[in-house]
mmCIF file of N, CA and C in Angstrom:
data_model
loop_
_atom_site.group_PDB
_atom_site.id
_atom_site.type_symbol
_atom_site.label_atom_id
_atom_site.label_comp_id
_atom_site.label_asym_id
_atom_site.label_seq_id
_atom_site.Cartn_x
_atom_site.Cartn_y
_atom_site.Cartn_z
ATOM 1 N N MET A 1 11.790 4.240 -15.350
ATOM 2 C CA MET A 1 11.132 5.162 -14.233
ATOM 3 C C MET A 1 12.171 5.855 -13.379
ATOM 4 N N ASN A 2 12.077 7.038 -13.133
ATOM 5 C CA ASN A 2 13.058 7.851 -12.192
ATOM 6 C C ASN A 2 12.404 7.782 -10.791
ATOM 7 N N GLN A 3 13.234 8.179 -9.777
ATOM 8 C CA GLN A 3 12.975 8.209 -8.449
ATOM 9 C C GLN A 3 11.604 8.946 -8.173
ATOM 10 N N LEU A 4 11.457 10.097 -8.702
ATOM 11 C CA LEU A 4 10.162 10.897 -8.495
ATOM 12 C C LEU A 4 9.020 10.308 -9.010
ATOM 13 N N ASP A 5 9.091 9.623 -10.220
ATOM 14 C CA ASP A 5 7.925 8.951 -10.766
ATOM 15 C C ASP A 5 7.597 7.782 -10.036
ATOM 16 N N ALA A 6 8.570 6.943 -9.410
ATOM 17 C CA ALA A 6 8.341 5.883 -8.570
ATOM 18 C C ALA A 6 7.711 6.357 -7.267
ATOM 19 N N LEU A 7 8.031 7.395 -6.725
ATOM 20 C CA LEU A 7 7.562 8.042 -5.480
ATOM 21 C C LEU A 7 6.096 8.383 -5.710
ATOM 22 N N GLN A 8 5.833 8.982 -6.888
ATOM 23 C CA GLN A 8 4.408 9.359 -7.208
ATOM 24 C C GLN A 8 3.471 8.148 -7.444
ATOM 25 N N ALA A 9 4.058 7.137 -8.112
ATOM 26 C CA ALA A 9 3.357 5.964 -8.323
ATOM 27 C C ALA A 9 3.081 5.155 -6.925
ATOM 28 N N ALA A 10 4.047 5.258 -6.045
ATOM 29 C CA ALA A 10 3.819 4.594 -4.786
ATOM 30 C C ALA A 10 2.752 5.383 -3.991
ATOM 31 N N LEU A 11 2.800 6.728 -4.007
ATOM 32 C CA LEU A 11 1.851 7.490 -3.434
ATOM 33 C C LEU A 11 0.414 7.297 -4.010
ATOM 34 N N ALA A 12 0.264 7.132 -5.249
ATOM 35 C CA ALA A 12 -1.143 6.818 -5.931
ATOM 36 C C ALA A 12 -1.450 5.448 -5.441
ATOM 37 N N GLY A 13 -0.532 4.440 -5.220
ATOM 38 C CA GLY A 13 -0.800 3.253 -4.800
ATOM 39 C C GLY A 13 -1.411 3.222 -3.274
ATOM 40 N N GLU A 14 -0.793 4.263 -2.527
ATOM 41 C CA GLU A 14 -1.218 4.192 -1.139
ATOM 42 C C GLU A 14 -2.698 4.783 -1.050
ATOM 43 N N HIS A 15 -2.785 5.750 -1.951
ATOM 44 C CA HIS A 15 -4.113 6.377 -1.937
ATOM 45 C C HIS A 15 -5.376 5.348 -2.275
ATOM 46 N N ALA A 16 -5.029 4.502 -3.274
ATOM 47 C CA ALA A 16 -5.865 3.523 -3.607
ATOM 48 C C ALA A 16 -6.075 2.265 -2.465
ATOM 49 N N ALA A 17 -4.792 2.103 -1.828
ATOM 50 C CA ALA A 17 -4.885 1.190 -0.675
ATOM 51 C C ALA A 17 -5.770 1.661 0.447
ATOM 52 N N LEU A 18 -5.747 3.050 0.731
ATOM 53 C CA LEU A 18 -6.492 3.494 1.860
ATOM 54 C C LEU A 18 -7.979 3.332 1.367
ATOM 55 N N TYR A 19 -8.343 3.709 0.256
ATOM 56 C CA TYR A 19 -9.725 3.518 -0.208
ATOM 57 C C TYR A 19 -10.314 2.088 -0.008
ATOM 58 N N GLY A 20 -9.493 1.137 -0.504
ATOM 59 C CA GLY A 20 -9.877 -0.265 -0.494
ATOM 60 C C GLY A 20 -9.934 -0.782 0.872
ATOM 61 N N ILE A 21 -8.936 -0.463 1.724
ATOM 62 C CA ILE A 21 -9.017 -0.975 3.073
ATOM 63 C C ILE A 21 -10.160 -0.375 3.776
ATOM 64 N N GLY A 22 -10.387 0.828 3.448
ATOM 65 C CA GLY A 22 -11.521 1.557 4.152
ATOM 66 C C GLY A 22 -12.922 0.875 3.815
ATOM 67 N N VAL A 23 -13.053 0.398 2.506
ATOM 68 C CA VAL A 23 -14.176 -0.316 2.032
ATOM 69 C C VAL A 23 -14.276 -1.694 2.771
ATOM 70 N N ALA A 24 -13.043 -2.365 2.824
ATOM 71 C CA ALA A 24 -13.090 -3.763 3.441
ATOM 72 C C ALA A 24 -13.261 -3.684 4.893
ATOM 73 N N GLY A 25 -12.768 -2.685 5.468
ATOM 74 C CA GLY A 25 -12.804 -2.699 6.921
ATOM 75 C C GLY A 25 -14.309 -2.708 7.586
ATOM 76 N N GLY A 26 -15.189 -2.099 6.751
ATOM 77 C CA GLY A 26 -16.481 -2.161 7.184
ATOM 78 C C GLY A 26 -17.155 -3.406 7.234
ATOM 79 N N LYS A 27 -16.549 -4.417 6.766
ATOM 80 C CA LYS A 27 -17.095 -5.770 6.775
ATOM 81 C C LYS A 27 -16.610 -6.703 7.953
ATOM 82 N N PHE A 28 -15.658 -6.066 8.782
ATOM 83 C CA PHE A 28 -15.074 -6.909 9.801
ATOM 84 C C PHE A 28 -15.535 -6.389 11.156
ATOM 85 N N ASN A 29 -15.302 -7.204 12.215
ATOM 86 C CA ASN A 29 -15.610 -6.792 13.487
ATOM 87 C C ASN A 29 -14.477 -7.627 14.344
ATOM 88 N N GLY A 30 -14.457 -7.128 15.626
ATOM 89 C CA GLY A 30 -13.611 -7.728 16.581
ATOM 90 C C GLY A 30 -12.080 -7.561 16.142
ATOM 91 N N ALA A 31 -11.377 -8.588 16.356
ATOM 92 C CA ALA A 31 -9.827 -8.556 16.266
ATOM 93 C C ALA A 31 -9.583 -8.337 14.582
ATOM 94 N N ARG A 32 -10.430 -8.811 13.852
ATOM 95 C CA ARG A 32 -10.104 -8.539 12.351
ATOM 96 C C ARG A 32 -10.363 -7.151 12.077
ATOM 97 N N TYR A 33 -11.244 -6.463 12.646
ATOM 98 C CA TYR A 33 -11.553 -5.075 12.395
ATOM 99 C C TYR A 33 -10.292 -4.270 12.899
ATOM 100 N N ARG A 34 -9.829 -4.654 14.198
ATOM 101 C CA ARG A 34 -8.599 -3.950 14.664
ATOM 102 C C ARG A 34 -7.483 -4.082 13.651
ATOM 103 N N ASP A 35 -7.274 -5.329 13.047
ATOM 104 C CA ASP A 35 -6.190 -5.595 12.201
ATOM 105 C C ASP A 35 -6.439 -4.560 11.069
ATOM 106 N N ALA A 36 -7.515 -4.532 10.555
ATOM 107 C CA ALA A 36 -7.774 -3.747 9.197
ATOM 108 C C ALA A 36 -7.604 -2.252 9.736
ATOM 109 N N ASN A 37 -7.974 -1.815 10.808
ATOM 110 C CA ASN A 37 -7.834 -0.426 11.277
ATOM 111 C C ASN A 37 -6.393 -0.174 11.372
ATOM 112 N N ASP A 38 -5.546 -1.010 12.001
ATOM 113 C CA ASP A 38 -4.152 -0.915 12.167
ATOM 114 C C ASP A 38 -3.482 -0.782 10.748
ATOM 115 N N LEU A 39 -3.925 -1.589 9.980
ATOM 116 C CA LEU A 39 -3.226 -1.606 8.543
ATOM 117 C C LEU A 39 -3.594 -0.340 7.827
ATOM 118 N N PHE A 40 -4.731 0.228 8.069
ATOM 119 C CA PHE A 40 -5.207 1.572 7.422
ATOM 120 C C PHE A 40 -4.341 2.554 8.019
ATOM 121 N N GLY A 41 -4.084 2.586 9.309
ATOM 122 C CA GLY A 41 -3.039 3.592 9.851
ATOM 123 C C GLY A 41 -1.708 3.466 9.267
ATOM 124 N N GLU A 42 -1.223 2.170 9.043
ATOM 125 C CA GLU A 42 0.156 2.071 8.530
ATOM 126 C C GLU A 42 0.191 2.649 7.044
ATOM 127 N N HIS A 43 -0.846 2.399 6.290
ATOM 128 C CA HIS A 43 -0.876 2.883 4.868
ATOM 129 C C HIS A 43 -1.028 4.529 5.014
ATOM 130 N N ARG A 44 -1.806 4.931 5.912
ATOM 131 C CA ARG A 44 -2.052 6.394 6.098
ATOM 132 C C ARG A 44 -0.656 7.058 6.371
ATOM 133 N N ASP A 45 0.247 6.472 7.240
ATOM 134 C CA ASP A 45 1.509 6.893 7.574
ATOM 135 C C ASP A 45 2.339 6.845 6.370
ATOM 136 N N SER A 46 2.271 5.747 5.713
ATOM 137 C CA SER A 46 3.143 5.673 4.467
ATOM 138 C C SER A 46 2.681 6.714 3.452
ATOM 139 N N ARG A 47 1.487 7.015 3.234
ATOM 140 C CA ARG A 47 1.149 8.070 2.291
ATOM 141 C C ARG A 47 1.651 9.307 2.673
ATOM 142 N N ASP A 48 1.551 9.705 3.993
ATOM 143 C CA ASP A 48 2.165 10.971 4.639
ATOM 144 C C ASP A 48 3.685 11.084 4.423
ATOM 145 N N GLN A 49 4.260 9.959 4.564
ATOM 146 C CA GLN A 49 5.741 9.945 4.309
ATOM 147 C C GLN A 49 6.209 10.178 2.829
ATOM 148 N N LEU A 50 5.410 9.472 2.006
ATOM 149 C CA LEU A 50 5.722 9.619 0.622
ATOM 150 C C LEU A 50 5.355 11.071 0.038
ATOM 151 N N SER A 51 4.422 11.700 0.532
ATOM 152 C CA SER A 51 4.037 13.096 0.334
ATOM 153 C C SER A 51 5.132 13.924 0.777
ATOM 154 N N ALA A 52 5.669 13.777 1.771
ATOM 155 C CA ALA A 52 6.881 14.574 2.360
ATOM 156 C C ALA A 52 8.002 14.497 1.611
ATOM 157 N N LEU A 53 8.381 13.067 1.017
ATOM 158 C CA LEU A 53 9.352 12.944 0.177
ATOM 159 C C LEU A 53 9.339 13.654 -1.167
ATOM 160 N N ILE A 54 8.083 13.556 -1.699
ATOM 161 C CA ILE A 54 7.802 14.235 -2.931
ATOM 162 C C ILE A 54 7.921 15.725 -2.826
ATOM 163 N N VAL A 55 7.350 16.432 -1.773
ATOM 164 C CA VAL A 55 7.493 17.656 -1.623
ATOM 165 C C VAL A 55 9.002 18.082 -1.351
ATOM 166 N N ALA A 56 9.761 17.250 -0.731
ATOM 167 C CA ALA A 56 11.205 17.582 -0.398
ATOM 168 C C ALA A 56 11.952 17.526 -1.787
ATOM 169 N N ALA A 57 11.430 16.839 -2.748
ATOM 170 C CA ALA A 57 12.085 16.783 -4.079
ATOM 171 C C ALA A 57 11.520 17.967 -4.898
ATOM 172 N N GLY A 58 10.737 18.839 -4.275
ATOM 173 C CA GLY A 58 10.279 19.972 -5.141
ATOM 174 C C GLY A 58 9.087 19.814 -6.043
ATOM 175 N N ALA A 59 8.418 18.728 -5.815
ATOM 176 C CA ALA A 59 7.173 18.311 -6.660
ATOM 177 C C ALA A 59 5.825 18.439 -5.763
ATOM 178 N N THR A 60 4.861 18.458 -6.538
ATOM 179 C CA THR A 60 3.495 18.326 -5.948
ATOM 180 C C THR A 60 2.999 16.919 -5.840
ATOM 181 N N PRO A 61 2.698 16.458 -4.583
ATOM 182 C CA PRO A 61 2.116 15.120 -4.573
ATOM 183 C C PRO A 61 1.028 14.836 -5.421
ATOM 184 N N VAL A 62 0.773 13.688 -6.022
ATOM 185 C CA VAL A 62 -0.323 13.383 -6.865
ATOM 186 C C VAL A 62 -1.574 13.166 -5.842
ATOM 187 N N ALA A 63 -2.694 13.598 -6.239
ATOM 188 C CA ALA A 63 -3.818 13.646 -5.418
ATOM 189 C C ALA A 63 -4.616 12.359 -5.399
ATOM 190 N N ALA A 64 -5.288 12.011 -4.341
ATOM 191 C CA ALA A 64 -6.132 10.878 -4.507
ATOM 192 C C ALA A 64 -7.339 11.063 -5.388
ATOM 193 N N GLU A 65 -7.782 9.984 -5.921
ATOM 194 C CA GLU A 65 -8.992 10.054 -6.743
ATOM 195 C C GLU A 65 -10.326 9.977 -5.824
ATOM 196 N N PRO A 66 -11.311 10.565 -6.343
ATOM 197 C CA PRO A 66 -12.583 10.459 -5.412
ATOM 198 C C PRO A 66 -13.034 9.078 -5.113
ATOM 199 N N ALA A 67 -12.827 8.133 -6.024
ATOM 200 C CA ALA A 67 -13.176 6.795 -5.880
ATOM 201 C C ALA A 67 -12.195 5.877 -6.718
ATOM 202 N N TYR A 68 -12.147 4.597 -6.420
ATOM 203 C CA TYR A 68 -11.512 3.683 -7.137
ATOM 204 C C TYR A 68 -12.149 2.321 -7.448
ATOM 205 N N ASP A 69 -11.911 1.897 -8.635
ATOM 206 C CA ASP A 69 -12.572 0.480 -9.058
ATOM 207 C C ASP A 69 -12.024 -0.518 -8.176
ATOM 208 N N LEU A 70 -12.853 -1.406 -7.600
ATOM 209 C CA LEU A 70 -12.408 -2.591 -6.799
ATOM 210 C C LEU A 70 -12.450 -3.807 -7.719
ATOM 211 N N PRO A 71 -11.542 -4.705 -7.530
ATOM 212 C CA PRO A 71 -11.479 -5.863 -8.285
ATOM 213 C C PRO A 71 -12.635 -6.823 -8.273
ATOM 214 N N ALA A 72 -13.469 -6.762 -7.160
ATOM 215 C CA ALA A 72 -14.606 -7.582 -7.008
ATOM 216 C C ALA A 72 -15.481 -6.874 -5.984
ATOM 217 N N ALA A 73 -16.760 -7.257 -5.867
ATOM 218 C CA ALA A 73 -17.654 -6.854 -4.897
ATOM 219 C C ALA A 73 -17.137 -7.195 -3.519
ATOM 220 N N VAL A 74 -17.393 -6.345 -2.489
ATOM 221 C CA VAL A 74 -16.935 -6.673 -1.147
ATOM 222 C C VAL A 74 -18.256 -6.814 -0.328
ATOM 223 N N THR A 75 -18.655 -8.054 -0.083
ATOM 224 C CA THR A 75 -19.978 -8.310 0.483
ATOM 225 C C THR A 75 -19.938 -8.982 1.740
ATOM 226 N N ASN A 76 -18.862 -9.503 2.162
ATOM 227 C CA ASN A 76 -18.715 -10.256 3.463
ATOM 228 C C ASN A 76 -17.177 -10.212 3.925
ATOM 229 N N VAL A 77 -16.996 -10.931 5.035
ATOM 230 C CA VAL A 77 -15.633 -11.002 5.559
ATOM 231 C C VAL A 77 -14.649 -11.629 4.585
ATOM 232 N N ALA A 78 -15.022 -12.689 3.885
ATOM 233 C CA ALA A 78 -14.166 -13.372 3.072
ATOM 234 C C ALA A 78 -13.755 -12.463 1.809
ATOM 235 N N THR A 79 -14.695 -11.782 1.170
ATOM 236 C CA THR A 79 -14.323 -10.893 0.099
ATOM 237 C C THR A 79 -13.569 -9.588 0.495
ATOM 238 N N ALA A 80 -13.812 -9.209 1.854
ATOM 239 C CA ALA A 80 -13.178 -8.088 2.338
ATOM 240 C C ALA A 80 -11.542 -8.494 2.605
ATOM 241 N N ALA A 81 -11.349 -9.597 3.050
ATOM 242 C CA ALA A 81 -10.053 -10.174 3.341
ATOM 243 C C ALA A 81 -9.277 -10.324 1.990
ATOM 244 N N ALA A 82 -10.065 -10.868 1.048
ATOM 245 C CA ALA A 82 -9.440 -11.125 -0.301
ATOM 246 C C ALA A 82 -9.071 -9.733 -0.863
ATOM 247 N N LEU A 83 -9.835 -8.747 -0.689
ATOM 248 C CA LEU A 83 -9.553 -7.319 -1.208
ATOM 249 C C LEU A 83 -8.309 -6.929 -0.526
ATOM 250 N N ILE A 84 -8.272 -7.076 0.685
ATOM 251 C CA ILE A 84 -6.931 -6.551 1.316
ATOM 252 C C ILE A 84 -5.687 -7.244 0.783
ATOM 253 N N LEU A 85 -5.893 -8.526 0.559
ATOM 254 C CA LEU A 85 -4.643 -9.344 -0.004
ATOM 255 C C LEU A 85 -4.314 -8.744 -1.326
ATOM 256 N N VAL A 86 -5.333 -8.455 -2.129
ATOM 257 C CA VAL A 86 -4.971 -7.861 -3.476
ATOM 258 C C VAL A 86 -4.355 -6.581 -3.371
ATOM 259 N N ILE A 87 -4.755 -5.696 -2.419
ATOM 260 C CA ILE A 87 -4.191 -4.511 -2.249
ATOM 261 C C ILE A 87 -2.748 -4.524 -1.807
ATOM 262 N N GLU A 88 -2.430 -5.535 -0.864
ATOM 263 C CA GLU A 88 -1.054 -5.661 -0.445
ATOM 264 C C GLU A 88 -0.107 -6.191 -1.401
ATOM 265 N N ARG A 89 -0.753 -7.018 -2.347
ATOM 266 C CA ARG A 89 0.205 -7.541 -3.419
ATOM 267 C C ARG A 89 0.343 -6.445 -4.455
ATOM 268 N N ARG A 90 -0.572 -5.500 -4.736
ATOM 269 C CA ARG A 90 -0.380 -4.432 -5.657
ATOM 270 C C ARG A 90 0.570 -3.442 -5.029
ATOM 271 N N ILE A 91 0.494 -3.081 -3.673
ATOM 272 C CA ILE A 91 1.389 -2.096 -3.277
ATOM 273 C C ILE A 91 2.720 -2.579 -3.110
ATOM 274 N N ALA A 92 2.912 -3.914 -2.933
ATOM 275 C CA ALA A 92 4.218 -4.480 -2.977
ATOM 276 C C ALA A 92 4.897 -4.208 -4.242
ATOM 277 N N ALA A 93 4.155 -4.359 -5.232
ATOM 278 C CA ALA A 93 4.671 -4.148 -6.663
ATOM 279 C C ALA A 93 5.255 -2.751 -6.805
ATOM 280 N N VAL A 94 4.467 -1.754 -6.450
ATOM 281 C CA VAL A 94 4.830 -0.393 -6.546
ATOM 282 C C VAL A 94 6.105 0.006 -5.630
ATOM 283 N N TYR A 95 6.226 -0.745 -4.484
ATOM 284 C CA TYR A 95 7.270 -0.491 -3.617
ATOM 285 C C TYR A 95 8.583 -1.167 -4.245
ATOM 286 N N GLY A 96 8.318 -2.305 -4.848
ATOM 287 C CA GLY A 96 9.471 -3.013 -5.697
ATOM 288 C C GLY A 96 9.864 -2.057 -6.746
ATOM 289 N N ASP A 97 9.103 -1.546 -7.454
ATOM 290 C CA ASP A 97 9.438 -0.450 -8.505
ATOM 291 C C ASP A 97 10.293 0.721 -7.835
ATOM 292 N N LEU A 98 9.839 1.140 -6.695
ATOM 293 C CA LEU A 98 10.568 2.150 -5.990
ATOM 294 C C LEU A 98 11.850 1.905 -5.591
ATOM 295 N N VAL A 99 12.090 0.506 -5.047
ATOM 296 C CA VAL A 99 13.367 -0.044 -4.676
ATOM 297 C C VAL A 99 14.370 0.241 -5.904
ATOM 298 N N GLU A 100 13.817 -0.326 -7.045
ATOM 299 C CA GLU A 100 14.586 -0.231 -8.269
ATOM 300 C C GLU A 100 15.035 1.227 -8.676
ATOM 301 N N ALA A 101 13.990 2.087 -8.657
ATOM 302 C CA ALA A 101 14.288 3.422 -9.125
ATOM 303 C C ALA A 101 14.878 4.389 -8.117
ATOM 304 N N ALA A 102 15.005 3.978 -6.816
ATOM 305 C CA ALA A 102 15.609 4.880 -5.938
ATOM 306 C C ALA A 102 17.019 5.214 -6.116
ATOM 307 N N GLU A 103 17.191 6.602 -6.091
ATOM 308 C CA GLU A 103 18.513 7.125 -6.382
ATOM 309 C C GLU A 103 19.335 7.519 -5.197
ATOM 310 N N GLN A 104 18.581 7.544 -3.988
ATOM 311 C CA GLN A 104 19.162 7.916 -2.643
ATOM 312 C C GLN A 104 18.887 6.851 -1.674
ATOM 313 N N ALA A 105 19.999 6.501 -0.879
ATOM 314 C CA ALA A 105 19.817 5.420 0.074
ATOM 315 C C ALA A 105 18.601 5.663 0.976
ATOM 316 N N PRO A 106 18.317 6.678 1.456
ATOM 317 C CA PRO A 106 17.180 6.776 2.446
ATOM 318 C C PRO A 106 15.781 6.415 1.660
ATOM 319 N N VAL A 107 15.762 6.841 0.393
ATOM 320 C CA VAL A 107 14.453 6.439 -0.266
ATOM 321 C C VAL A 107 14.500 5.031 -0.466
ATOM 322 N N ARG A 108 15.631 4.377 -0.883
ATOM 323 C CA ARG A 108 15.674 2.890 -1.064
ATOM 324 C C ARG A 108 15.373 2.232 0.264
ATOM 325 N N ALA A 109 15.881 2.675 1.416
ATOM 326 C CA ALA A 109 15.642 2.074 2.684
ATOM 327 C C ALA A 109 14.172 2.050 3.005
ATOM 328 N N PHE A 110 13.457 3.195 2.742
ATOM 329 C CA PHE A 110 12.158 3.470 2.827
ATOM 330 C C PHE A 110 11.235 2.391 2.112
ATOM 331 N N ALA A 111 11.680 2.285 0.851
ATOM 332 C CA ALA A 111 10.942 1.409 -0.055
ATOM 333 C C ALA A 111 11.156 -0.108 0.290
ATOM 334 N N VAL A 112 12.332 -0.464 0.721
ATOM 335 C CA VAL A 112 12.513 -1.769 1.134
ATOM 336 C C VAL A 112 11.749 -2.103 2.462
ATOM 337 N N GLU A 113 11.692 -1.196 3.393
ATOM 338 C CA GLU A 113 11.028 -1.349 4.636
ATOM 339 C C GLU A 113 9.452 -1.631 4.313
ATOM 340 N N HIS A 114 9.005 -0.799 3.372
ATOM 341 C CA HIS A 114 7.478 -0.963 3.063
ATOM 342 C C HIS A 114 7.159 -2.130 2.245
ATOM 343 N N LEU A 115 8.076 -2.460 1.297
ATOM 344 C CA LEU A 115 7.994 -3.725 0.597
ATOM 345 C C LEU A 115 7.846 -4.942 1.612
ATOM 346 N N LEU A 116 8.827 -4.831 2.603
ATOM 347 C CA LEU A 116 8.732 -5.930 3.571
ATOM 348 C C LEU A 116 7.411 -6.014 4.452
ATOM 349 N N ALA A 117 7.092 -4.688 4.768
ATOM 350 C CA ALA A 117 5.835 -4.686 5.499
ATOM 351 C C ALA A 117 4.574 -5.291 4.782
ATOM 352 N N SER A 118 4.571 -4.898 3.487
ATOM 353 C CA SER A 118 3.516 -5.500 2.496
ATOM 354 C C SER A 118 3.663 -6.991 2.508
ATOM 355 N N ALA A 119 4.773 -7.521 2.423
ATOM 356 C CA ALA A 119 4.917 -9.018 2.381
ATOM 357 C C ALA A 119 4.456 -9.631 3.604
ATOM 358 N N THR A 120 4.647 -9.055 4.754
ATOM 359 C CA THR A 120 4.215 -9.439 6.022
ATOM 360 C C THR A 120 2.681 -9.462 6.121
ATOM 361 N N ALA A 121 2.033 -8.261 5.581
ATOM 362 C CA ALA A 121 0.534 -8.056 5.688
ATOM 363 C C ALA A 121 -0.090 -9.040 4.752
ATOM 364 N N GLN A 122 0.613 -9.395 3.547
ATOM 365 C CA GLN A 122 0.020 -10.327 2.771
ATOM 366 C C GLN A 122 -0.065 -11.800 3.381
ATOM 367 N N LEU A 123 0.904 -12.187 4.248
ATOM 368 C CA LEU A 123 0.895 -13.412 5.119
ATOM 369 C C LEU A 123 -0.206 -13.282 6.098
ATOM 370 N N ALA A 124 -0.412 -12.128 6.708
ATOM 371 C CA ALA A 124 -1.465 -11.920 7.719
ATOM 372 C C ALA A 124 -2.892 -12.007 7.161
ATOM 373 N N TRP A 125 -2.984 -11.782 5.863
ATOM 374 C CA TRP A 125 -4.332 -11.828 5.323
ATOM 375 C C TRP A 125 -4.489 -12.953 4.308
ATOM 376 N N GLY A 126 -3.650 -14.008 4.466
ATOM 377 C CA GLY A 126 -3.977 -15.191 3.880
ATOM 378 C C GLY A 126 -3.168 -15.571 2.684
ATOM 379 N N GLY A 127 -2.068 -14.651 2.318
ATOM 380 C CA GLY A 127 -1.220 -14.889 1.307
ATOM 381 C C GLY A 127 -0.198 -15.955 1.556
ATOM 382 N N ALA A 128 0.494 -16.453 0.649
ATOM 383 C CA ALA A 128 1.609 -17.383 0.770
ATOM 384 C C ALA A 128 2.899 -16.610 0.416
ATOM 385 N N PRO A 129 3.934 -17.166 1.219
ATOM 386 C CA PRO A 129 5.297 -16.439 0.977
ATOM 387 C C PRO A 129 5.706 -16.628 -0.423
ATOM 388 N N THR A 130 6.398 -15.601 -0.965
ATOM 389 C CA THR A 130 7.017 -15.613 -2.268
ATOM 390 C C THR A 130 8.509 -15.213 -2.097
ATOM 391 N N ALA A 131 9.329 -15.634 -3.081
ATOM 392 C CA ALA A 131 10.756 -15.499 -3.046
ATOM 393 C C ALA A 131 11.044 -13.900 -3.181
ATOM 394 N N PHE A 132 10.319 -13.248 -4.075
ATOM 395 C CA PHE A 132 10.621 -11.872 -4.283
ATOM 396 C C PHE A 132 9.332 -11.113 -4.241
ATOM 397 N N PRO A 133 8.930 -10.693 -2.960
ATOM 398 C CA PRO A 133 7.626 -9.897 -2.874
ATOM 399 C C PRO A 133 7.761 -8.710 -3.706
ATOM 400 N N GLY A 134 6.552 -8.442 -4.463
ATOM 401 C CA GLY A 134 6.487 -7.305 -5.264
ATOM 402 C C GLY A 134 6.755 -7.511 -6.689
ATOM 403 N N ALA A 135 7.422 -8.756 -6.977
ATOM 404 C CA ALA A 135 7.584 -9.170 -8.279
ATOM 405 C C ALA A 135 6.403 -9.423 -9.145
ATOM 406 N N VAL A 136 6.149 -8.938 -10.142
ATOM 407 C CA VAL A 136 4.877 -9.253 -10.829
ATOM 408 C C VAL A 136 5.015 -10.567 -11.745
ATOM 409 N N SER A 137 4.253 -11.544 -11.645
ATOM 410 C CA SER A 137 4.555 -12.703 -12.426
ATOM 411 C C SER A 137 3.469 -12.854 -13.491
#
């Protein structure tokens, strides 16, 4: 995978993450709602940064799908938190791919920063630490 393909894959992942976090966010209230809302904002910013990197490379950013299949029904706080954890694990994998494919230091730094942010979010949403966040096992 080359850098542009990895950027597009990360952007597609961010589109899916935004959709899923939006679905999950509706099940929370109070502090957990604010956490989900903050996470949504972080992913929105990442989406915008990825789009800018793709445009700067002379390509058209991949568009968001109208809807995404979710891995399970989101019916309560527990299933909503589980969905966010799945989203963060999946987005870590695409950022891991971007770290590997990055041909420019600023793109690699961006990918590492977002991989670490995803690993931190996984911990905040009930995940366990892993030696290599983003590695698919």
